Amino acid sequence: MPALPEESMLVEQVMHDNPETLTPEHRLKDALPVYERHGVNCVPILDTDKKVRGILTIFRLVQAIRQGKSFETPIGEVMDVDLVSIRNDATFGSACSLPIDRMLVLDHEDKLVGVLTKKDLIHKIYNAFCNADCHNRELDAVINCATDGIIIFDQEGVPLYTNDKIRSLLPDCDNLREPDSPAMTAVADLLKKTMSSRRAGSTLLEDCSGKQVVFTITPIFDADQRLFRCVLSAQDMTEITRLQEEAENSRRKLAAFQEASLKGTKIIAHNPAMLRLLDEAARLGGVDSTVLITGETGAGKEVVAMNIHNHSKRRHGPLVQINCGTIPQHLQEAELFGYEKGSFTGANSSRVGMLEVAHEGTLMFDEVGEMDMALQVKLLRALQEGVIYRIGGRKPVRIDVRIIAMTNRDLLKMVRENTFREDLYYRLNVIPLSVPALRERPEDILPLARHFLSCFGKKYSCHCHINPQEEEMLLGYSWPGNVRELANFMERLTIANLSPGNSALIWESFARQEGQPAPSRSAPMREQLRHFEKQCLESALHNAPSIRGAARSLGISHATLLRKMREYDIVVQN
């Protein structure tokens, strides 16, 4: 009995030898002529030392272009680096046992000597079996081992062999003359194009029996360069796409975990009211009730929310923050609930929402008062039922999330004005917490200032200190921007200290901004309002590039701002 092909044939007998190679610095467009010249679907990538660094396949190139890459992109950014190699003196049987599309062939000095693809295998196997009586049975067995769908056509385009995989993708693969499905019609058109051009061709079908499939047809020529056979290979991209989506979802979850770990910073508080609030926040870690934290912008609501999370049983889970004020209303639902592929224009792949990312963790809603009214209904249902649906999805997704909502607005007033849903308000306001403004806790001003100076000193490699007179100035200011404004001022002061004399200018500017001491809380409301309005005007003028820009940021007209500047005797220098 003659030896079977896998017992006698070596890899070097079936490989594509002396392949043309490229370097990681070549562009994607440089690979196209290589595919065309040699009729191959992959190009090995070697560095300057002739060491193999990767491989660029047609499938990877098409995938990169679909993901937004340009043909000017360096190959090194998109090439496959998870390589599988085989020795040139290995047997054919060992090559067939590996469930991959292509292998790099190396000699015993680890030098590239060839590339082994399924096209080469099929071509050589077919020639070997043509002279054997049992070639039909054996060839069927070989091509059925392939993970891709395969059809072998004769020189007239008539199917000779098919494997089980292609029949699962194209049930009508025998009806090439009169195809029954759009997928088979596309294959027939690709076959005609390949036979007429005598060049390999590929096409991508988004819906082939419910799967995303890349079809490639490669012509095979005899010794006289006459068309002998055409081999179709169909690669199911659905699993690859699913794995990419899982990788993206895992990346988002990892980012959430990292964010949670980075936010576990030291809390600085000396004010009795703030200490009581933080103590209560720590005790709330023992329950899963929804918390509504109110307070002025920059007062430290996020710090209180993180303190609740870090003392809860969910502290090892993700801590995810979503700011409703920074996300356009038409995107809030997609960001919160996620979406399925094809659910709207531009949804080229599925994506999990923040509610899913925060599963078994905590979701912090910042500026919850800015949430779209229609989305409030969906959020209320999700909180009540513990189940969400992605946009365009029909499969329920169970979530286990603790909600901490934060706002600087009067939600109860918004409920009365019908701009916030009453039922959602009471669903969020299970445990209310109020963060006092920085001006109400003067004991925290100097410790926070020193802390920020220390942090920014390390960041900018510049140590800065404040003297007793400057401390008095800090204590005398009302800090309308709260802790955030204090942090910004300390950073500005640290940067100014990098150059001699600049810190004095910062303090002079601060003194002008400080103006008169803040009125006491017992002062008439009109006096307190005027003081706060002047601070808002001065802050806007300080941060805006022009008076008109300051007016736009304040939401008032240019004429109104000029009038108020005269009223408060505010002078702006160029």
Coordinates of C-alpha atoms in Angstrom, one line a residue:
M1 CA 0.0 0.0 0.0
P2 CA 1.5 3.3 -1.0
A3 CA 2.4 5.9 1.7
L4 CA -0.2 8.5 2.4
P5 CA 0.7 12.1 1.4
E6 CA 0.9 13.2 5.0
E7 CA 3.5 10.5 5.6
S8 CA 5.8 11.3 2.7
M9 CA 5.3 15.0 1.8
L10 CA 7.3 17.7 3.5
V11 CA 6.3 21.3 4.2
E12 CA 9.0 22.6 1.9
Q13 CA 7.3 20.7 -1.0
V14 CA 4.0 22.5 -0.6
M15 CA 5.1 25.9 0.7
H16 CA 5.3 29.2 -1.2
D17 CA 9.1 29.7 -1.2
N18 CA 11.2 32.9 -1.3
P19 CA 8.1 35.1 -0.5
E20 CA 8.4 38.8 -1.1
T21 CA 8.6 40.6 2.3
L22 CA 7.9 44.1 3.6
T23 CA 9.0 46.0 6.8
P24 CA 6.9 47.5 9.6
E25 CA 7.7 51.0 8.2
H26 CA 6.1 50.2 4.8
R27 CA 2.5 51.5 4.3
L28 CA -0.6 49.5 3.8
K29 CA -0.7 50.5 0.2
D30 CA 2.7 48.9 -0.4
A31 CA 1.1 45.4 0.3
L32 CA -1.4 45.6 -2.5
P33 CA 1.1 45.2 -5.4
V34 CA 2.7 42.2 -3.5
Y35 CA -0.7 40.5 -3.3
E36 CA -1.3 41.2 -7.0
R37 CA 2.2 40.2 -8.2
H38 CA 2.3 36.8 -6.5
G39 CA -1.4 36.0 -6.1
V40 CA -1.0 35.6 -2.3
N41 CA -3.2 36.7 0.5
C42 CA -0.4 37.4 3.1
V43 CA 2.9 39.2 3.3
P44 CA 5.6 38.4 5.9
I45 CA 6.9 41.5 7.8
L46 CA 10.7 41.5 8.5
D47 CA 12.8 44.1 10.4
T48 CA 16.2 45.3 9.2
D49 CA 17.9 42.3 10.7
K50 CA 15.7 40.0 8.6
K51 CA 13.9 38.8 11.7
V52 CA 10.2 38.0 11.4
R53 CA 8.1 40.6 13.2
G54 CA 4.6 39.9 11.9
I55 CA 2.4 39.1 8.9
L56 CA -0.1 41.2 7.0
T57 CA -3.1 39.3 5.5
I58 CA -5.7 40.6 3.1
F59 CA -8.3 40.0 5.9
R60 CA -6.3 42.1 8.4
L61 CA -5.8 44.9 5.8
V62 CA -9.5 45.0 4.9
Q63 CA -10.4 45.0 8.6
A64 CA -8.0 47.9 9.3
I65 CA -9.5 50.0 6.5
R66 CA -13.0 49.3 7.7
Q67 CA -12.0 50.5 11.2
G68 CA -10.9 53.8 9.8
K69 CA -7.3 53.3 9.0
S70 CA -5.9 54.9 5.8
F71 CA -3.6 53.2 3.2
E72 CA -0.8 55.5 4.5
T73 CA -0.9 53.7 7.9
P74 CA 2.4 52.0 8.7
I75 CA 2.1 48.2 8.5
G76 CA 3.5 47.9 12.0
E77 CA 0.4 49.4 13.5
V78 CA -2.0 46.7 12.1
M79 CA 0.0 43.6 11.3
D80 CA -0.7 40.3 13.1
V81 CA 2.1 39.6 15.6
D82 CA 0.7 36.4 17.0
L83 CA 2.6 34.2 14.6
V84 CA 2.7 30.4 14.1
S85 CA 5.7 28.9 12.4
I86 CA 6.7 25.5 11.2
R87 CA 10.1 23.9 10.1
N88 CA 10.6 23.4 6.4
D89 CA 11.5 19.7 7.0
A90 CA 8.3 19.0 9.0
T91 CA 5.8 16.6 7.5
F92 CA 2.6 17.6 5.8
G93 CA 0.6 15.8 8.4
S94 CA 1.9 18.1 11.2
A95 CA 1.0 21.1 9.1
C96 CA -2.6 19.9 8.6
S97 CA -3.1 19.3 12.3
L98 CA -2.7 23.1 13.0
P99 CA -6.1 24.9 12.8
I100 CA -4.8 28.1 11.3
D101 CA -4.9 29.7 7.9
R102 CA -1.2 30.3 7.2
M103 CA 2.2 29.6 8.8
L104 CA 5.6 31.0 8.4
V105 CA 8.2 28.4 7.4
L106 CA 11.6 28.7 9.0
D107 CA 14.8 26.7 8.6
H108 CA 16.8 25.5 11.6
E109 CA 18.5 28.9 11.8
D110 CA 15.1 30.6 12.3
K111 CA 15.4 32.3 8.9
L112 CA 12.3 32.7 6.8
V113 CA 12.3 30.4 3.8
G114 CA 8.6 30.3 2.8
V115 CA 5.0 30.7 3.7
L116 CA 2.5 27.9 3.9
T117 CA -1.1 28.7 3.2
K118 CA -4.2 26.7 2.8
K119 CA -4.2 27.6 -0.9
D120 CA -0.8 25.9 -1.3
L121 CA -1.9 22.9 0.7
I122 CA -5.1 22.5 -1.4
H123 CA -3.2 22.9 -4.7
K124 CA -0.4 20.4 -3.8
I125 CA -2.8 18.0 -2.2
Y126 CA -5.0 18.0 -5.3
N127 CA -2.1 17.3 -7.6
A128 CA -0.9 14.5 -5.4
F129 CA -4.3 12.9 -5.2
C130 CA -5.1 13.2 -9.0
N131 CA -2.9 10.1 -9.6
A132 CA -4.4 8.1 -6.8
D133 CA -7.6 6.0 -7.0
C134 CA -8.8 7.1 -3.6
H135 CA -8.2 10.9 -4.1
N136 CA -11.9 11.8 -3.9
R137 CA -12.4 10.3 -0.5
E138 CA -9.1 11.6 0.9
L139 CA -9.5 15.1 -0.6
D140 CA -13.0 15.4 0.9
A141 CA -11.5 14.4 4.3
V142 CA -8.7 17.0 4.0
I143 CA -10.8 19.9 3.0
N144 CA -13.4 19.1 5.6
C145 CA -10.6 19.5 8.2
A146 CA -10.3 23.2 7.2
T147 CA -11.9 25.7 9.5
D148 CA -12.8 27.9 6.5
G149 CA -15.4 27.1 3.9
I150 CA -13.9 25.7 0.7
I151 CA -15.1 25.2 -2.9
I152 CA -12.8 24.0 -5.7
F153 CA -14.0 24.9 -9.2
D154 CA -12.7 23.5 -12.5
Q155 CA -11.5 25.7 -15.4
E156 CA -15.1 26.2 -16.5
G157 CA -16.2 27.4 -13.1
V158 CA -18.1 24.1 -12.2
P159 CA -17.8 23.1 -8.5
L160 CA -15.8 20.0 -8.0
Y161 CA -15.4 19.8 -4.2
T162 CA -17.1 21.4 -1.3
N163 CA -16.6 21.0 2.4
D164 CA -19.2 21.0 5.2
K165 CA -18.3 24.5 6.4
I166 CA -19.1 26.1 3.1
R167 CA -22.5 24.3 3.0
S168 CA -23.4 25.8 6.4
L169 CA -22.6 29.3 5.0
L170 CA -24.0 28.8 1.5
P171 CA -26.7 26.1 1.5
D172 CA -27.2 26.8 -2.3
C173 CA -23.5 26.4 -3.2
D174 CA -24.4 23.8 -5.8
N175 CA -26.7 26.3 -7.7
L176 CA -23.9 28.4 -9.2
R177 CA -25.7 28.9 -12.5
E178 CA -29.0 30.0 -10.8
P179 CA -28.1 31.2 -7.3
D180 CA -30.9 31.3 -4.8
S181 CA -29.4 33.8 -2.3
P182 CA -27.7 37.2 -2.5
A183 CA -24.6 35.6 -1.0
M184 CA -24.3 33.0 -3.7
T185 CA -25.0 35.7 -6.3
A186 CA -22.0 37.6 -5.0
V187 CA -19.8 34.5 -5.1
A188 CA -20.8 33.8 -8.7
D189 CA -19.9 37.4 -9.7
L190 CA -16.6 37.1 -7.9
L191 CA -15.8 33.8 -9.7
K192 CA -16.5 35.4 -13.1
K193 CA -14.3 38.3 -12.2
T194 CA -11.4 36.1 -11.0
M195 CA -11.6 33.8 -14.1
S196 CA -11.6 36.8 -16.5
S197 CA -8.8 38.7 -14.7
R198 CA -6.8 35.6 -13.8
R199 CA -6.2 37.3 -10.4
A200 CA -7.3 36.5 -6.9
G201 CA -10.3 38.5 -5.6
S202 CA -12.1 39.0 -2.3
T203 CA -15.4 40.3 -1.2
L204 CA -17.0 40.9 2.2
L205 CA -20.6 40.0 2.9
E206 CA -22.2 41.5 6.0
D207 CA -25.1 39.0 6.1
C208 CA -24.3 35.5 4.9
S209 CA -26.7 33.1 6.7
G210 CA -26.6 35.6 9.6
K211 CA -22.8 35.9 9.6
Q212 CA -20.1 38.3 8.4
V213 CA -18.0 36.4 5.9
V214 CA -15.0 37.2 3.7
F215 CA -14.9 35.3 0.4
T216 CA -11.6 34.9 -1.5
I217 CA -11.2 33.1 -4.8
T218 CA -7.7 32.2 -6.0
P219 CA -6.9 31.0 -9.6
I220 CA -4.5 28.0 -10.0
F221 CA -2.6 27.5 -13.3
D222 CA -0.9 24.5 -14.8
A223 CA 2.6 24.3 -16.2
D224 CA 1.6 26.0 -19.4
Q225 CA 0.0 28.9 -17.4
R226 CA -3.5 27.8 -18.3
L227 CA -6.3 28.3 -15.8
F228 CA -6.6 24.9 -14.1
R229 CA -8.7 25.4 -11.0
C230 CA -10.2 28.1 -8.8
V231 CA -10.2 27.7 -5.0
L232 CA -12.8 29.6 -2.9
S233 CA -12.1 30.1 0.8
A234 CA -14.8 31.6 3.1
Q235 CA -13.6 33.0 6.4
D236 CA -16.3 33.6 9.1
M237 CA -15.5 36.9 10.6
T238 CA -18.4 36.8 13.1
E239 CA -16.3 35.2 15.8
I240 CA -13.4 37.6 15.3
T241 CA -15.8 40.6 15.5
R242 CA -17.3 39.1 18.7
L243 CA -13.9 38.7 20.3
Q244 CA -13.0 42.3 19.3
E245 CA -16.2 43.5 21.0
E246 CA -15.4 41.5 24.1
A247 CA -12.0 43.0 24.1
E248 CA -13.4 46.5 23.9
N249 CA -15.9 45.8 26.7
S250 CA -13.1 44.4 28.8
R251 CA -11.0 47.4 28.1
R252 CA -13.8 49.7 29.3
K253 CA -14.3 47.7 32.4
L254 CA -10.6 47.7 33.1
A255 CA -10.6 51.5 32.7
A256 CA -13.4 51.7 35.2
F257 CA -11.5 49.6 37.7
Q258 CA -8.4 51.7 37.2
E259 CA -10.4 54.9 37.7
A260 CA -11.8 53.5 40.9
S261 CA -8.3 52.7 42.2
L262 CA -6.9 56.1 41.2
K263 CA -9.7 57.9 42.9
G264 CA -9.0 56.3 46.3
T265 CA -7.2 59.5 47.5
K266 CA -6.8 60.9 50.9
I267 CA -9.7 63.1 52.1
I268 CA -8.8 66.4 53.8
A269 CA -11.4 67.8 56.2
H270 CA -11.2 69.6 59.5
N271 CA -14.6 71.3 59.6
P272 CA -16.9 69.6 62.1
A273 CA -19.9 69.6 59.6
M274 CA -17.7 68.1 56.9
L275 CA -16.3 65.5 59.2
R276 CA -19.9 64.5 60.2
L277 CA -20.8 64.2 56.6
L278 CA -17.9 62.0 55.7
D279 CA -18.6 59.9 58.7
E280 CA -22.2 59.4 57.6
A281 CA -21.0 58.7 54.0
A282 CA -18.7 55.9 55.4
R283 CA -21.6 54.4 57.3
L284 CA -23.7 54.4 54.2
G285 CA -21.2 52.0 52.6
G286 CA -23.0 49.3 54.6
V287 CA -26.2 49.6 52.6
D288 CA -27.1 49.7 49.0
S289 CA -29.6 52.5 49.1
T290 CA -29.5 55.2 46.4
V291 CA -27.9 58.5 47.6
L292 CA -28.6 62.0 46.3
I293 CA -25.7 64.4 47.0
T294 CA -26.4 68.1 46.6
G295 CA -24.1 71.1 46.8
E296 CA -22.5 73.9 44.9
T297 CA -20.2 73.2 41.9
G298 CA -16.7 72.3 43.1
A299 CA -17.7 71.8 46.7
G300 CA -16.6 68.1 46.8
K301 CA -19.7 66.0 46.0
E302 CA -17.5 63.5 44.1
V303 CA -15.2 63.1 47.1
V304 CA -18.2 62.2 49.3
A305 CA -19.5 59.8 46.6
M306 CA -16.2 58.0 46.4
N307 CA -16.0 57.8 50.2
I308 CA -19.4 55.9 50.1
H309 CA -18.1 53.5 47.4
N310 CA -14.7 52.9 49.2
H311 CA -16.5 51.9 52.4
S312 CA -19.0 49.6 50.7
K313 CA -19.0 46.0 49.9
R314 CA -18.7 47.1 46.2
R315 CA -15.3 48.7 46.7
H316 CA -13.7 45.9 44.7
G317 CA -16.1 46.5 41.9
P318 CA -16.0 49.2 39.2
L319 CA -16.6 52.9 40.1
V320 CA -18.0 54.5 37.0
Q321 CA -18.9 58.2 36.6
I322 CA -21.1 59.7 34.0
N323 CA -21.6 63.5 33.7
C324 CA -25.0 64.2 32.2
G325 CA -24.0 67.9 31.7
T326 CA -21.1 67.1 29.3
I327 CA -22.9 64.5 27.1
P328 CA -25.3 65.8 24.4
Q329 CA -28.8 64.7 25.2
H330 CA -29.2 62.7 22.0
L331 CA -26.2 60.6 23.0
Q332 CA -27.0 60.1 26.7
E333 CA -29.1 57.0 26.1
A334 CA -26.4 55.3 24.0
E335 CA -23.8 56.1 26.6
L336 CA -25.9 54.9 29.5
F337 CA -27.6 51.8 28.0
G338 CA -25.3 50.9 25.2
Y339 CA -26.4 49.8 21.7
E340 CA -26.4 46.9 19.3
K341 CA -24.7 46.8 15.9
G342 CA -26.8 48.4 13.2
S343 CA -29.3 50.0 15.6
F344 CA -28.6 53.5 14.1
T345 CA -26.3 55.1 11.5
G346 CA -22.7 54.7 12.6
A347 CA -23.3 51.8 15.0
N348 CA -20.8 49.6 13.2
S349 CA -20.4 47.3 16.3
S350 CA -22.1 46.7 19.5
R351 CA -21.1 48.6 22.7
V352 CA -22.0 48.1 26.3
G353 CA -23.3 51.1 28.2
M354 CA -22.2 52.6 31.5
L355 CA -24.9 50.7 33.4
E356 CA -23.4 47.4 32.2
V357 CA -19.8 48.5 32.9
A358 CA -20.8 49.4 36.5
H359 CA -22.3 45.9 37.1
E360 CA -21.6 44.9 40.7
G361 CA -20.1 48.3 41.4
T362 CA -21.2 51.9 41.8
L363 CA -22.5 54.4 39.1
M364 CA -22.1 58.1 39.9
F365 CA -24.5 60.3 38.1
D366 CA -23.0 63.8 38.0
E367 CA -25.3 66.8 37.1
V368 CA -28.3 64.4 37.1
G369 CA -30.5 67.4 36.7
E370 CA -29.3 67.8 33.1
M371 CA -30.7 64.4 32.1
D372 CA -33.2 64.3 29.2
M373 CA -36.8 63.8 30.3
A374 CA -37.4 60.8 28.0
L375 CA -34.2 59.1 29.3
Q376 CA -35.4 59.6 32.9
V377 CA -38.3 57.2 32.2
K378 CA -35.9 54.5 31.0
L379 CA -33.6 55.1 33.9
L380 CA -36.5 54.8 36.4
R381 CA -37.6 51.5 34.9
A382 CA -34.0 50.2 35.0
L383 CA -33.6 51.1 38.7
Q384 CA -36.9 49.5 39.6
E385 CA -36.5 46.3 37.7
G386 CA -32.7 45.8 37.6
V387 CA -33.0 45.1 33.8
I388 CA -32.0 47.2 30.8
Y389 CA -32.2 46.8 27.1
R390 CA -29.5 48.1 24.7
I391 CA -30.7 50.4 21.9
G392 CA -31.8 48.1 19.1
G393 CA -31.6 45.1 21.4
R394 CA -34.3 42.6 22.5
K395 CA -32.3 40.6 25.0
P396 CA -32.7 41.8 28.6
V397 CA -29.5 42.5 30.5
R398 CA -29.6 42.1 34.2
I399 CA -27.6 44.7 36.2
D400 CA -26.6 45.0 39.9
V401 CA -25.6 48.7 40.3
R402 CA -25.6 51.1 43.3
I403 CA -26.6 54.6 42.2
I404 CA -25.2 57.8 43.6
A405 CA -26.6 60.9 42.0
M406 CA -25.1 64.4 42.3
T407 CA -26.4 67.8 41.4
N408 CA -25.9 71.5 42.1
R409 CA -29.5 72.2 41.1
D410 CA -32.7 72.3 43.1
L411 CA -34.4 69.1 41.8
L412 CA -37.5 69.7 43.9
K413 CA -37.9 73.1 42.2
M414 CA -37.4 71.4 38.8
V415 CA -40.1 68.9 39.7
R416 CA -42.5 71.7 40.4
E417 CA -41.5 73.3 37.0
N418 CA -42.0 69.9 35.2
T419 CA -38.4 69.8 34.1
F420 CA -37.5 66.8 36.2
R421 CA -39.7 63.7 36.8
E422 CA -41.2 63.5 40.3
D423 CA -41.1 59.7 40.5
L424 CA -37.4 59.6 39.5
Y425 CA -36.7 62.4 42.1
Y426 CA -38.1 60.3 44.9
R427 CA -36.4 57.2 43.6
L428 CA -33.0 59.0 43.8
N429 CA -33.6 60.9 47.0
V430 CA -33.7 57.9 49.3
I431 CA -30.8 59.2 51.4
P432 CA -30.1 62.9 50.8
L433 CA -26.7 64.4 51.6
S434 CA -25.7 68.1 51.4
V435 CA -22.1 69.1 50.9
P436 CA -21.4 72.5 52.5
A437 CA -19.7 75.2 50.4
L438 CA -16.0 75.9 51.1
R439 CA -16.9 79.4 52.6
E440 CA -19.0 77.6 55.2
R441 CA -16.0 75.5 56.4
P442 CA -13.1 77.9 56.7
E443 CA -11.2 75.3 58.8
D444 CA -10.6 73.4 55.5
I445 CA -9.2 76.2 53.4
L446 CA -5.6 76.3 54.6
P447 CA -5.2 72.5 54.9
L448 CA -6.6 72.1 51.4
A449 CA -4.3 74.8 50.1
R450 CA -1.2 73.2 51.5
H451 CA -2.3 69.8 50.1
F452 CA -2.7 71.2 46.6
L453 CA 0.6 73.1 46.8
S454 CA 2.3 69.8 47.8
C455 CA 0.6 67.9 44.9
F456 CA 1.4 70.5 42.3
G457 CA 4.9 71.0 43.7
K458 CA 5.6 67.3 42.9
K459 CA 3.9 67.6 39.5
Y460 CA 5.9 70.6 38.4
S461 CA 9.1 70.0 40.5
C462 CA 8.6 73.4 42.2
H463 CA 8.1 73.9 45.9
C464 CA 5.9 76.8 46.9
H465 CA 4.9 78.1 50.3
I466 CA 2.4 80.7 51.5
N467 CA 3.1 83.2 54.3
P468 CA 0.8 84.2 57.2
Q469 CA -0.4 87.3 55.3
E470 CA -1.3 85.3 52.2
E471 CA -3.1 82.8 54.4
E472 CA -5.2 85.6 55.7
M473 CA -6.1 86.6 52.2
L474 CA -7.1 83.0 51.4
L475 CA -9.3 82.9 54.5
G476 CA -10.9 86.2 53.7
Y477 CA -12.0 85.2 50.2
S478 CA -15.5 83.7 49.7
W479 CA -14.4 81.0 47.1
P480 CA -17.5 81.0 44.9
G481 CA -15.9 78.2 42.9
N482 CA -15.3 76.2 46.1
V483 CA -12.6 73.6 46.3
R484 CA -12.1 73.4 42.6
E485 CA -11.4 77.2 42.5
L486 CA -8.9 76.8 45.3
A487 CA -7.1 73.9 43.6
N488 CA -6.9 76.0 40.3
F489 CA -5.5 78.9 42.2
M490 CA -2.8 76.8 43.9
E491 CA -1.8 75.3 40.6
R492 CA -1.6 78.8 39.0
L493 CA 0.5 79.9 42.0
T494 CA 2.9 76.9 41.7
I495 CA 3.4 77.5 38.0
A496 CA 4.0 81.2 38.6
N497 CA 6.6 80.3 41.2
L498 CA 8.7 78.8 38.4
S499 CA 9.8 82.3 37.4
P500 CA 11.0 84.9 39.9
G501 CA 8.5 87.6 40.7
N502 CA 5.5 86.0 39.0
S503 CA 4.0 84.8 42.3
A504 CA 3.8 88.4 43.5
L505 CA 1.7 89.3 40.4
I506 CA -0.6 86.3 41.1
W507 CA -1.2 87.6 44.6
E508 CA -1.8 91.1 43.4
S509 CA -4.4 89.8 40.9
F510 CA -6.0 87.7 43.7
A511 CA -6.2 90.8 46.0
R512 CA -8.0 92.7 43.2
Q513 CA -10.3 89.7 42.7
E514 CA -10.8 89.4 46.5
G515 CA -11.9 93.0 46.9
Q516 CA -13.9 93.6 50.0
P517 CA -14.2 90.7 52.5
A518 CA -17.2 88.6 52.0
P519 CA -20.3 89.7 53.8
S520 CA -21.4 87.6 56.8
R521 CA -24.3 85.2 56.4
S522 CA -26.4 87.6 58.6
A523 CA -25.9 90.4 56.1
P524 CA -28.9 91.5 54.0
M525 CA -29.5 89.2 51.0
R526 CA -29.1 92.1 48.5
E527 CA -25.5 92.7 49.9
Q528 CA -24.6 89.0 49.6
L529 CA -26.0 88.8 46.1
R530 CA -24.1 91.9 44.9
H531 CA -20.9 90.4 46.3
F532 CA -21.5 87.1 44.6
E533 CA -22.4 88.8 41.3
K534 CA -19.2 90.9 41.3
Q535 CA -17.2 87.7 41.9
C536 CA -18.9 86.0 39.0
L537 CA -18.2 88.9 36.7
E538 CA -14.5 89.2 37.8
S539 CA -14.0 85.4 37.4
A540 CA -15.5 85.4 33.9
L541 CA -13.5 88.4 32.8
H542 CA -10.3 86.8 34.2
N543 CA -10.8 83.5 32.4
A544 CA -12.3 84.7 29.0
P545 CA -10.1 86.0 26.2
S546 CA -12.3 89.1 25.7
I547 CA -15.2 91.0 27.3
R548 CA -17.5 89.6 24.6
G549 CA -16.3 86.1 25.5
A550 CA -16.9 86.7 29.2
A551 CA -20.5 87.9 28.3
R552 CA -21.1 84.7 26.3
S553 CA -19.9 82.6 29.2
L554 CA -22.1 84.4 31.6
G555 CA -25.1 84.2 29.3
I556 CA -25.7 88.0 29.2
S557 CA -25.3 90.6 26.5
H558 CA -22.2 92.6 25.8
A559 CA -24.0 95.8 26.8
T560 CA -25.2 94.3 30.1
L561 CA -21.7 93.2 31.0
L562 CA -20.3 96.7 30.3
R563 CA -23.0 98.3 32.4
K564 CA -22.4 96.0 35.3
M565 CA -18.6 96.6 35.0
R566 CA -19.2 100.3 35.5
E567 CA -21.6 99.6 38.3
Y568 CA -19.0 97.5 40.2
D569 CA -16.1 99.7 39.1
I570 CA -14.4 96.7 37.4
V571 CA -11.5 97.6 35.1
V572 CA -10.0 95.1 32.7
Q573 CA -6.4 95.6 31.5
N574 CA -5.2 94.4 28.1

